[in-house]
Amino acid sequence: MSGLDATDLAILRILAADATRSAAEVGRAVGIGQPAAWRRIRKLTDQGILAGRRVVVDSAAVGFGVTVFLGVRLAAKGRTSLEDFERAVTAIPEVQTVQHVLGQFDYRLRITARDISDFERILRRRIMTLPGVGQVEANVMLSEERRPGPLGAPA
């Protein structure tokens, strides 16, 4: 994070908490004017520090009440390429994240489903039929605590 001053860090904290805040609101919160805030936000974006703005959808509110973390170990037989597996798994709409990891499994997937029966259908018909899938282990999320991240909470 070299080159970032206290104002830049404050701006990042504010936008990490609520990316819909306007440059004027951000400027007021950190004690600078709207044009200066806009220039700093643009600089952070141009430097790749701000990599986009996202909307967080409450999955349960739209009918997806189950989240499952699925560990996937690729089978040694057949030597399916990582790219083939990644391309196939990212095409499944219920798969929210695909993480290539070290450890017992090769991949960790975050899957949203309407309920456990829906997850079972996704697992049997979509995941287990992917190229190279060997062993899987499912962990159903019971609750989630959101953390502010490495920058801490907004000032």
XYZ file of N, CA, C and O in Angstrom:
620
model
N 0.826 -1.191 0.000
C 0.000 0.000 0.000
C 0.867 1.249 0.000
O 0.469 2.270 0.518
N 2.030 1.164 -0.574
C 2.891 2.330 -0.605
C 2.255 3.422 -1.449
O 1.567 3.165 -2.423
N 2.491 4.642 -1.044
C 1.953 5.780 -1.768
C 0.562 6.195 -1.331
O 0.031 7.174 -1.831
N -0.041 5.470 -0.417
C -1.366 5.834 0.069
C -1.215 6.626 1.362
O -0.527 6.203 2.277
N -1.898 7.761 1.427
C -1.862 8.528 2.665
C -3.118 8.237 3.488
O -3.962 7.427 3.099
N -3.226 8.910 4.625
C -4.351 8.663 5.533
C -5.687 8.967 4.865
O -6.686 8.278 5.106
N -5.728 9.988 4.010
C -6.980 10.335 3.317
C -7.372 9.247 2.330
O -8.546 8.860 2.251
N -6.392 8.744 1.578
C -6.678 7.634 0.648
C -7.229 6.429 1.403
O -8.207 5.803 0.975
N -6.602 6.082 2.526
C -7.074 4.939 3.327
C -8.476 5.175 3.857
O -9.309 4.262 3.866
N -8.768 6.400 4.286
C -10.117 6.724 4.767
C -11.139 6.581 3.640
O -12.239 6.050 3.844
N -10.774 7.039 2.452
C -11.663 6.898 1.291
C -11.914 5.421 0.994
O -13.056 5.007 0.753
N -10.868 4.601 1.037
C -11.034 3.170 0.786
C -11.949 2.527 1.822
O -12.798 1.694 1.468
N -11.807 2.909 3.089
C -12.684 2.356 4.137
C -14.141 2.721 3.878
O -15.033 1.880 4.002
N -14.379 3.960 3.518
C -15.754 4.423 3.271
C -16.362 3.680 2.094
O -17.492 3.186 2.166
N -15.618 3.587 0.987
C -16.160 2.918 -0.200
C -16.273 1.412 -0.018
O -17.168 0.781 -0.596
N -15.407 0.820 0.800
C -15.521 -0.619 1.082
C -16.799 -0.902 1.864
O -17.429 -1.943 1.681
N -17.200 0.028 2.716
C -18.425 -0.146 3.497
C -19.670 0.139 2.663
O -20.705 -0.503 2.847
N -19.583 1.114 1.737
C -20.739 1.491 0.929
C -20.249 2.128 -0.365
O -19.980 3.338 -0.405
N -20.139 1.339 -1.401
C -19.596 1.817 -2.674
C -20.542 2.758 -3.410
O -20.162 3.344 -4.417
N -21.769 2.935 -2.908
C -22.716 3.818 -3.581
C -22.565 5.276 -3.151
O -23.223 6.142 -3.715
N -21.693 5.532 -2.184
C -21.517 6.911 -1.707
C -20.927 7.775 -2.813
O -20.010 7.376 -3.516
N -21.451 8.981 -2.937
C -20.980 9.901 -3.974
C -19.655 10.520 -3.560
O -19.268 10.494 -2.386
N -18.967 11.109 -4.534
C -17.706 11.788 -4.239
C -17.935 12.933 -3.256
O -17.088 13.196 -2.394
N -19.074 13.597 -3.344
C -19.372 14.682 -2.402
C -19.514 14.137 -0.979
O -18.967 14.715 -0.026
N -20.223 13.018 -0.826
C -20.374 12.412 0.499
C -19.030 11.938 1.044
O -18.717 12.136 2.215
N -18.232 11.312 0.184
C -16.917 10.830 0.594
C -16.048 12.015 1.014
O -15.379 11.981 2.050
N -16.067 13.069 0.215
C -15.284 14.261 0.533
C -15.663 14.862 1.878
O -14.793 15.197 2.686
N -16.965 14.986 2.118
C -17.423 15.519 3.414
C -16.939 14.645 4.561
O -16.519 15.136 5.601
N -16.988 13.322 4.364
C -16.606 12.393 5.430
C -15.121 12.462 5.767
O -14.733 12.225 6.912
N -14.283 12.788 4.775
C -12.835 12.834 5.026
C -12.292 14.251 5.118
O -11.094 14.445 5.286
N -13.177 15.240 4.976
C -12.759 16.626 5.156
C -12.123 17.279 3.947
O -11.296 18.182 4.088
N -12.503 16.846 2.756
C -12.024 17.489 1.526
C -13.231 17.780 0.646
O -14.327 17.277 0.867
N -13.039 18.597 -0.382
C -14.127 18.937 -1.292
C -14.447 17.815 -2.261
O -13.662 16.874 -2.452
N -15.600 17.939 -2.907
C -16.047 16.933 -3.879
C -15.061 16.761 -5.026
O -14.726 15.627 -5.376
N -14.521 17.842 -5.641
C -13.578 17.633 -6.746
C -12.311 16.879 -6.311
O -11.831 15.999 -7.031
N -11.793 17.211 -5.131
C -10.589 16.523 -4.634
C -10.896 15.057 -4.347
O -10.074 14.171 -4.640
N -12.059 14.791 -3.778
C -12.446 13.403 -3.507
C -12.587 12.632 -4.811
O -12.111 11.496 -4.927
N -13.226 13.262 -5.809
C -13.394 12.603 -7.101
C -12.037 12.296 -7.719
O -11.829 11.206 -8.250
N -11.080 13.241 -7.669
C -9.743 13.014 -8.232
C -9.036 11.867 -7.520
O -8.395 11.026 -8.150
N -9.171 11.798 -6.201
C -8.523 10.720 -5.443
C -9.156 9.369 -5.782
O -8.447 8.369 -5.937
N -10.481 9.332 -5.884
C -11.165 8.082 -6.247
C -10.734 7.646 -7.645
O -10.442 6.468 -7.877
N -10.644 8.583 -8.564
C -10.204 8.272 -9.935
C -8.767 7.745 -9.920
O -8.435 6.778 -10.599
N -7.887 8.372 -9.123
C -6.485 7.927 -9.033
C -6.423 6.503 -8.471
O -5.691 5.653 -8.995
N -7.206 6.232 -7.431
C -7.221 4.892 -6.838
C -7.735 3.860 -7.840
O -7.258 2.728 -7.883
N -8.678 4.260 -8.668
C -9.203 3.375 -9.706
C -8.160 3.153 -10.799
O -7.906 2.012 -11.213
N -7.530 4.231 -11.260
C -6.517 4.125 -12.312
C -5.331 3.269 -11.873
O -4.726 2.568 -12.692
N -4.998 3.314 -10.579
C -3.887 2.523 -10.055
C -4.279 1.062 -9.814
O -3.439 0.252 -9.452
N -5.552 0.736 -9.998
C -6.016 -0.633 -9.794
C -6.283 -0.978 -8.337
O -6.545 -2.133 -8.006
N -6.225 0.014 -7.459
C -6.498 -0.225 -6.038
C -7.996 -0.401 -5.830
O -8.427 -1.306 -5.120
N -8.798 0.448 -6.468
C -10.245 0.240 -6.526
C -10.510 -0.518 -7.819
O -10.304 0.008 -8.905
N -10.935 -1.769 -7.675
C -11.080 -2.629 -8.849
C -12.529 -2.792 -9.286
O -12.844 -3.685 -10.049
N -13.414 -1.971 -8.788
C -14.807 -2.052 -9.198
C -15.734 -1.811 -8.029
O -15.297 -1.722 -6.878
N -16.986 -1.689 -8.331
C -18.018 -1.511 -7.314
C -19.040 -2.610 -7.516
O -19.400 -2.924 -8.640
N -19.481 -3.180 -6.406
C -20.385 -4.315 -6.488
C -21.608 -4.102 -5.606
O -21.526 -3.458 -4.574
N -22.671 -4.723 -6.019
C -23.892 -4.747 -5.222
C -23.918 -6.094 -4.505
O -23.636 -7.128 -5.104
N -24.220 -6.088 -3.220
C -24.332 -7.331 -2.460
C -25.813 -7.682 -2.377
O -26.605 -6.926 -1.826
N -26.168 -8.810 -2.966
C -27.552 -9.281 -2.960
C -27.713 -10.268 -1.814
O -26.894 -11.173 -1.639
N -28.751 -10.101 -1.021
C -29.058 -11.045 0.053
C -29.669 -12.283 -0.600
O -30.821 -12.264 -1.041
N -28.881 -13.348 -0.678
C -29.310 -14.567 -1.368
C -30.607 -15.132 -0.802
O -31.489 -15.547 -1.552
N -30.733 -15.152 0.513
C -31.938 -15.703 1.136
C -33.173 -14.887 0.752
O -34.256 -15.448 0.544
N -33.014 -13.575 0.627
C -34.152 -12.716 0.293
C -34.678 -12.969 -1.119
O -35.833 -12.664 -1.405
N -33.848 -13.524 -1.994
C -34.290 -13.828 -3.355
C -34.488 -15.321 -3.576
O -34.501 -15.801 -4.704
N -34.623 -16.070 -2.475
C -34.999 -17.479 -2.577
C -33.868 -18.482 -2.545
O -34.096 -19.666 -2.771
N -32.648 -18.048 -2.275
C -31.522 -18.975 -2.180
C -31.071 -19.020 -0.727
O -30.200 -18.274 -0.308
N -31.691 -19.922 0.047
C -31.491 -19.956 1.486
C -30.357 -20.825 1.981
O -30.093 -20.862 3.172
N -29.673 -21.529 1.093
C -28.597 -22.432 1.515
C -27.307 -22.042 0.799
O -27.295 -21.873 -0.420
N -26.243 -21.913 1.582
C -24.907 -21.702 1.020
C -24.049 -22.881 1.452
O -24.035 -23.252 2.623
N -23.343 -23.458 0.486
C -22.493 -24.614 0.751
C -21.090 -24.322 0.244
O -20.909 -23.797 -0.865
N -20.104 -24.630 1.075
C -18.711 -24.579 0.653
C -18.336 -26.004 0.274
O -18.465 -26.915 1.085
N -17.905 -26.178 -0.950
C -17.615 -27.513 -1.465
C -16.136 -27.621 -1.808
O -15.627 -26.873 -2.639
N -15.451 -28.540 -1.118
C -14.074 -28.848 -1.462
C -14.074 -29.867 -2.584
O -14.818 -30.853 -2.518
N -13.274 -29.631 -3.612
C -13.210 -30.534 -4.763
C -11.757 -30.939 -4.985
O -10.886 -30.080 -5.160
N -11.521 -32.240 -4.979
C -10.205 -32.774 -5.354
C -10.359 -33.378 -6.734
O -11.241 -34.213 -6.965
N -9.503 -32.956 -7.642
C -9.551 -33.510 -8.987
C -8.953 -34.915 -8.985
O -8.020 -35.193 -8.230
N -9.495 -35.769 -9.809
C -9.013 -37.144 -9.910
C -7.660 -37.164 -10.596
O -7.409 -36.389 -11.529
N -6.794 -38.040 -10.146
C -5.471 -38.175 -10.769
C -5.594 -38.826 -12.139
O -4.830 -38.532 -13.052
N -6.569 -39.721 -12.289
C -6.768 -40.408 -13.565
C -7.341 -39.428 -14.580
O -8.199 -38.622 -14.259
N -6.882 -39.512 -15.788
C -7.402 -38.658 -16.847
C -6.688 -37.330 -16.948
O -6.731 -36.682 -17.970
N -6.065 -36.886 -15.878
C -5.268 -35.660 -15.862
C -5.994 -34.492 -16.524
O -5.469 -33.831 -17.414
N -7.225 -34.247 -16.106
C -7.980 -33.114 -16.620
C -7.225 -31.834 -16.303
O -6.729 -31.656 -15.202
N -7.165 -30.933 -17.253
C -6.451 -29.684 -17.014
C -7.255 -28.802 -16.069
O -8.493 -28.856 -16.020
N -6.534 -28.008 -15.312
C -7.182 -27.065 -14.399
C -8.081 -26.116 -15.172
O -9.180 -25.783 -14.719
N -7.623 -25.699 -16.339
C -8.403 -24.769 -17.154
C -9.731 -25.373 -17.591
O -10.749 -24.694 -17.601
N -9.722 -26.675 -17.948
C -10.971 -27.335 -18.350
C -11.958 -27.371 -17.193
O -13.147 -27.095 -17.363
N -11.465 -27.719 -16.004
C -12.336 -27.762 -14.837
C -12.861 -26.366 -14.522
O -14.057 -26.177 -14.307
N -11.984 -25.378 -14.497
C -12.390 -24.005 -14.162
C -13.405 -23.462 -15.156
O -14.381 -22.821 -14.770
N -13.196 -23.722 -16.416
C -14.127 -23.249 -17.439
C -15.510 -23.887 -17.239
O -16.536 -23.219 -17.304
N -15.534 -25.180 -16.944
C -16.804 -25.887 -16.763
C -17.512 -25.452 -15.483
O -18.727 -25.224 -15.486
N -16.774 -25.313 -14.382
C -17.421 -24.992 -13.108
C -17.919 -23.546 -13.076
O -18.950 -23.252 -12.475
N -17.226 -22.634 -13.728
C -17.677 -21.239 -13.731
C -18.919 -21.034 -14.593
O -19.569 -19.999 -14.492
N -19.262 -22.010 -15.401
C -20.481 -21.921 -16.213
C -21.733 -22.292 -15.426
O -22.849 -22.104 -15.907
N -21.574 -22.786 -14.210
C -22.721 -23.170 -13.374
C -23.163 -21.944 -12.589
O -22.413 -21.422 -11.764
N -24.377 -21.445 -12.818
C -24.792 -20.181 -12.196
C -24.831 -20.204 -10.664
O -24.613 -19.176 -10.026
N -25.092 -21.346 -10.069
C -25.164 -21.420 -8.604
C -23.786 -21.357 -7.940
O -23.686 -21.142 -6.733
N -22.731 -21.550 -8.707
C -21.371 -21.469 -8.171
C -20.981 -19.997 -8.126
O -20.802 -19.358 -9.161
N -20.879 -19.461 -6.919
C -20.604 -18.037 -6.735
C -19.126 -17.700 -6.762
O -18.743 -16.649 -7.257
N -18.293 -18.560 -6.197
C -16.845 -18.346 -6.241
C -16.143 -19.672 -6.501
O -16.618 -20.734 -6.089
N -15.016 -19.564 -7.180
C -14.153 -20.713 -7.452
C -12.769 -20.309 -6.976
O -12.185 -19.363 -7.496
N -12.260 -21.016 -5.982
C -10.945 -20.704 -5.421
C -10.026 -21.903 -5.621
O -10.352 -23.006 -5.181
N -8.905 -21.680 -6.288
C -7.878 -22.719 -6.436
C -7.023 -22.634 -5.183
O -6.441 -21.580 -4.896
N -6.961 -23.715 -4.395
C -6.341 -23.665 -3.073
C -5.303 -24.766 -2.891
O -5.274 -25.745 -3.639
N -4.463 -24.569 -1.886
C -3.526 -25.601 -1.451
C -4.151 -26.355 -0.291
O -4.897 -25.782 0.491
N -3.815 -27.614 -0.138
C -4.328 -28.382 0.988
C -4.962 -29.676 0.529
O -4.616 -30.223 -0.518
N -5.928 -30.127 1.312
C -6.578 -31.407 1.046
C -7.303 -31.409 -0.293
O -7.366 -32.434 -0.973
N -7.868 -30.269 -0.682
C -8.628 -30.184 -1.928
C -7.930 -29.251 -2.897
O -7.103 -28.425 -2.509
N -8.266 -29.393 -4.165
C -7.695 -28.536 -5.202
C -8.485 -27.237 -5.357
O -7.919 -26.200 -5.703
N -9.793 -27.320 -5.117
C -10.672 -26.164 -5.285
C -11.635 -26.057 -4.119
O -12.019 -27.061 -3.511
N -12.036 -24.844 -3.858
C -13.087 -24.555 -2.881
C -14.135 -23.726 -3.614
O -13.818 -22.678 -4.176
N -15.360 -24.226 -3.638
C -16.463 -23.551 -4.324
C -17.458 -23.028 -3.302
O -17.725 -23.684 -2.298
N -18.007 -21.869 -3.571
C -19.125 -21.358 -2.771
C -20.353 -21.471 -3.663
O -20.407 -20.870 -4.744
N -21.321 -22.263 -3.204
C -22.508 -22.568 -3.998
C -23.742 -22.079 -3.249
O -23.882 -22.320 -2.053
N -24.644 -21.398 -3.955
C -25.921 -21.018 -3.359
C -27.008 -21.877 -3.983
O -26.993 -22.146 -5.181
N -27.927 -22.315 -3.136
C -29.034 -23.162 -3.597
C -30.310 -22.736 -2.874
O -30.258 -22.086 -1.827
N -31.433 -23.114 -3.435
C -32.709 -22.757 -2.816
C -32.891 -23.473 -1.483
O -33.365 -22.906 -0.522
N -32.501 -24.752 -1.443
C -32.598 -25.559 -0.231
C -31.656 -26.751 -0.396
O -30.957 -26.854 -1.398
N -31.651 -27.647 0.577
C -30.731 -28.792 0.522
C -31.041 -29.694 -0.670
O -30.123 -30.205 -1.330
N -32.319 -29.893 -0.986
C -32.671 -30.720 -2.151
C -32.143 -30.108 -3.443
O -31.661 -30.824 -4.325
N -32.222 -28.788 -3.541
C -31.696 -28.096 -4.709
C -30.177 -28.260 -4.777
O -29.615 -28.512 -5.847
N -29.495 -28.156 -3.631
C -28.051 -28.371 -3.613
C -27.713 -29.788 -4.062
O -26.777 -29.989 -4.844
N -28.476 -30.768 -3.596
C -28.210 -32.154 -3.996
C -28.338 -32.308 -5.514
O -27.519 -32.974 -6.155
N -29.329 -31.670 -6.091
C -29.506 -31.707 -7.550
C -28.299 -31.078 -8.253
O -27.762 -31.639 -9.212
N -27.851 -29.925 -7.765
C -26.680 -29.253 -8.346
C -25.456 -30.146 -8.234
O -24.694 -30.299 -9.191
N -25.279 -30.747 -7.077
C -24.129 -31.617 -6.848
C -24.145 -32.813 -7.800
O -23.164 -33.089 -8.492
N -25.271 -33.526 -7.842
C -25.351 -34.746 -8.653
C -25.321 -34.480 -10.152
O -24.633 -35.163 -10.895
N -26.087 -33.478 -10.591
C -26.253 -33.271 -12.032
C -25.230 -32.338 -12.653
O -25.001 -32.397 -13.862
N -24.662 -31.451 -11.847
C -23.745 -30.466 -12.430
C -22.305 -30.645 -11.959
O -21.403 -30.720 -12.775
N -22.081 -30.686 -10.656
C -20.708 -30.741 -10.136
C -20.062 -32.093 -10.414
O -18.951 -32.168 -10.950
N -20.733 -33.181 -10.045
C -20.141 -34.513 -10.166
C -19.946 -34.949 -11.616
O -19.222 -35.899 -11.878
N -20.570 -34.249 -12.552
C -20.401 -34.593 -13.967
C -19.312 -33.759 -14.640
O -19.045 -33.941 -15.825
N -18.674 -32.857 -13.898
C -17.622 -32.020 -14.465
C -16.381 -32.848 -14.766
O -16.114 -33.847 -14.093
N -15.588 -32.408 -15.739
C -14.381 -33.158 -16.082
C -13.385 -33.183 -14.928
O -13.056 -32.151 -14.353
N -12.944 -34.394 -14.573
C -11.874 -34.542 -13.600
C -12.266 -34.547 -12.142
O -11.407 -34.688 -11.277
N -13.547 -34.407 -11.808
C -13.937 -34.372 -10.397
C -13.700 -35.736 -9.772
O -14.135 -36.758 -10.291
N -12.985 -35.729 -8.662
C -12.723 -36.959 -7.922
C -13.511 -36.953 -6.634
O -14.657 -37.363 -6.592
N -12.931 -36.426 -5.576
C -13.558 -36.405 -4.254
C -14.126 -35.021 -3.971
O -13.548 -34.001 -4.365
N -15.271 -34.985 -3.268
C -15.856 -33.711 -2.835
C -16.208 -33.800 -1.358
O -16.435 -34.889 -0.825
N -16.228 -32.645 -0.709
C -16.665 -32.558 0.683
C -17.466 -31.283 0.837
O -16.986 -30.199 0.490
N -18.686 -31.413 1.344
C -19.582 -30.271 1.478
C -19.668 -29.811 2.920
O -19.728 -30.626 3.839
N -19.657 -28.493 3.099
C -19.885 -27.862 4.397
C -20.993 -26.838 4.217
O -20.818 -25.868 3.461
N -22.117 -27.053 4.897
C -23.248 -26.144 4.800
C -23.015 -24.979 5.765
O -22.705 -25.183 6.936
N -23.142 -23.766 5.262
C -22.953 -22.583 6.087
C -24.170 -22.397 6.994
O -25.310 -22.373 6.524
N -23.912 -22.274 8.291
C -24.975 -22.043 9.261
C -25.202 -20.556 9.478
O -26.336 -20.108 9.612
N -24.125 -19.789 9.561
C -24.228 -18.341 9.712
C -22.963 -17.715 9.165
O -21.966 -18.400 8.949
N -23.021 -16.400 8.961
C -21.863 -15.689 8.413
C -21.726 -14.360 9.125
O -22.700 -13.639 9.305
N -20.519 -14.063 9.526
C -20.219 -12.775 10.128
C -19.391 -11.995 9.134
O -18.366 -12.475 8.654
N -19.829 -10.825 8.800
C -19.091 -9.993 7.843
C -18.047 -9.180 8.592
O -18.346 -8.551 9.592
N -16.828 -9.217 8.106
C -15.716 -8.488 8.708
C -15.363 -7.310 7.826
O -15.518 -7.383 6.594
N -14.834 -6.242 8.402
C -14.542 -5.046 7.601
C -13.357 -5.197 6.657
O -13.191 -4.388 5.776
N -12.531 -6.211 6.831
C -11.394 -6.387 5.942
C -10.136 -5.758 6.489
O -10.119 -5.230 7.602
N -9.073 -5.797 5.719
C -7.767 -5.366 6.228
C -7.659 -3.873 6.511
O -6.773 -3.452 7.237
N -8.550 -3.071 5.955
C -8.476 -1.629 6.182
C -9.208 -1.198 7.446
O -9.106 -0.071 7.862
N -9.974 -2.116 8.041
C -10.715 -1.777 9.251
C -12.034 -1.108 8.928
O -12.421 -0.946 7.785
N -12.713 -0.726 9.973
C -14.025 -0.093 9.839
C -13.862 1.376 9.429
O -12.838 1.990 9.680
N -14.898 1.935 8.795
C -14.830 3.346 8.418
C -14.655 4.240 9.642
O -15.153 3.930 10.711
N -13.967 5.338 9.420
C -13.723 6.287 10.525
C -14.982 7.044 10.875
O -15.872 7.203 10.154
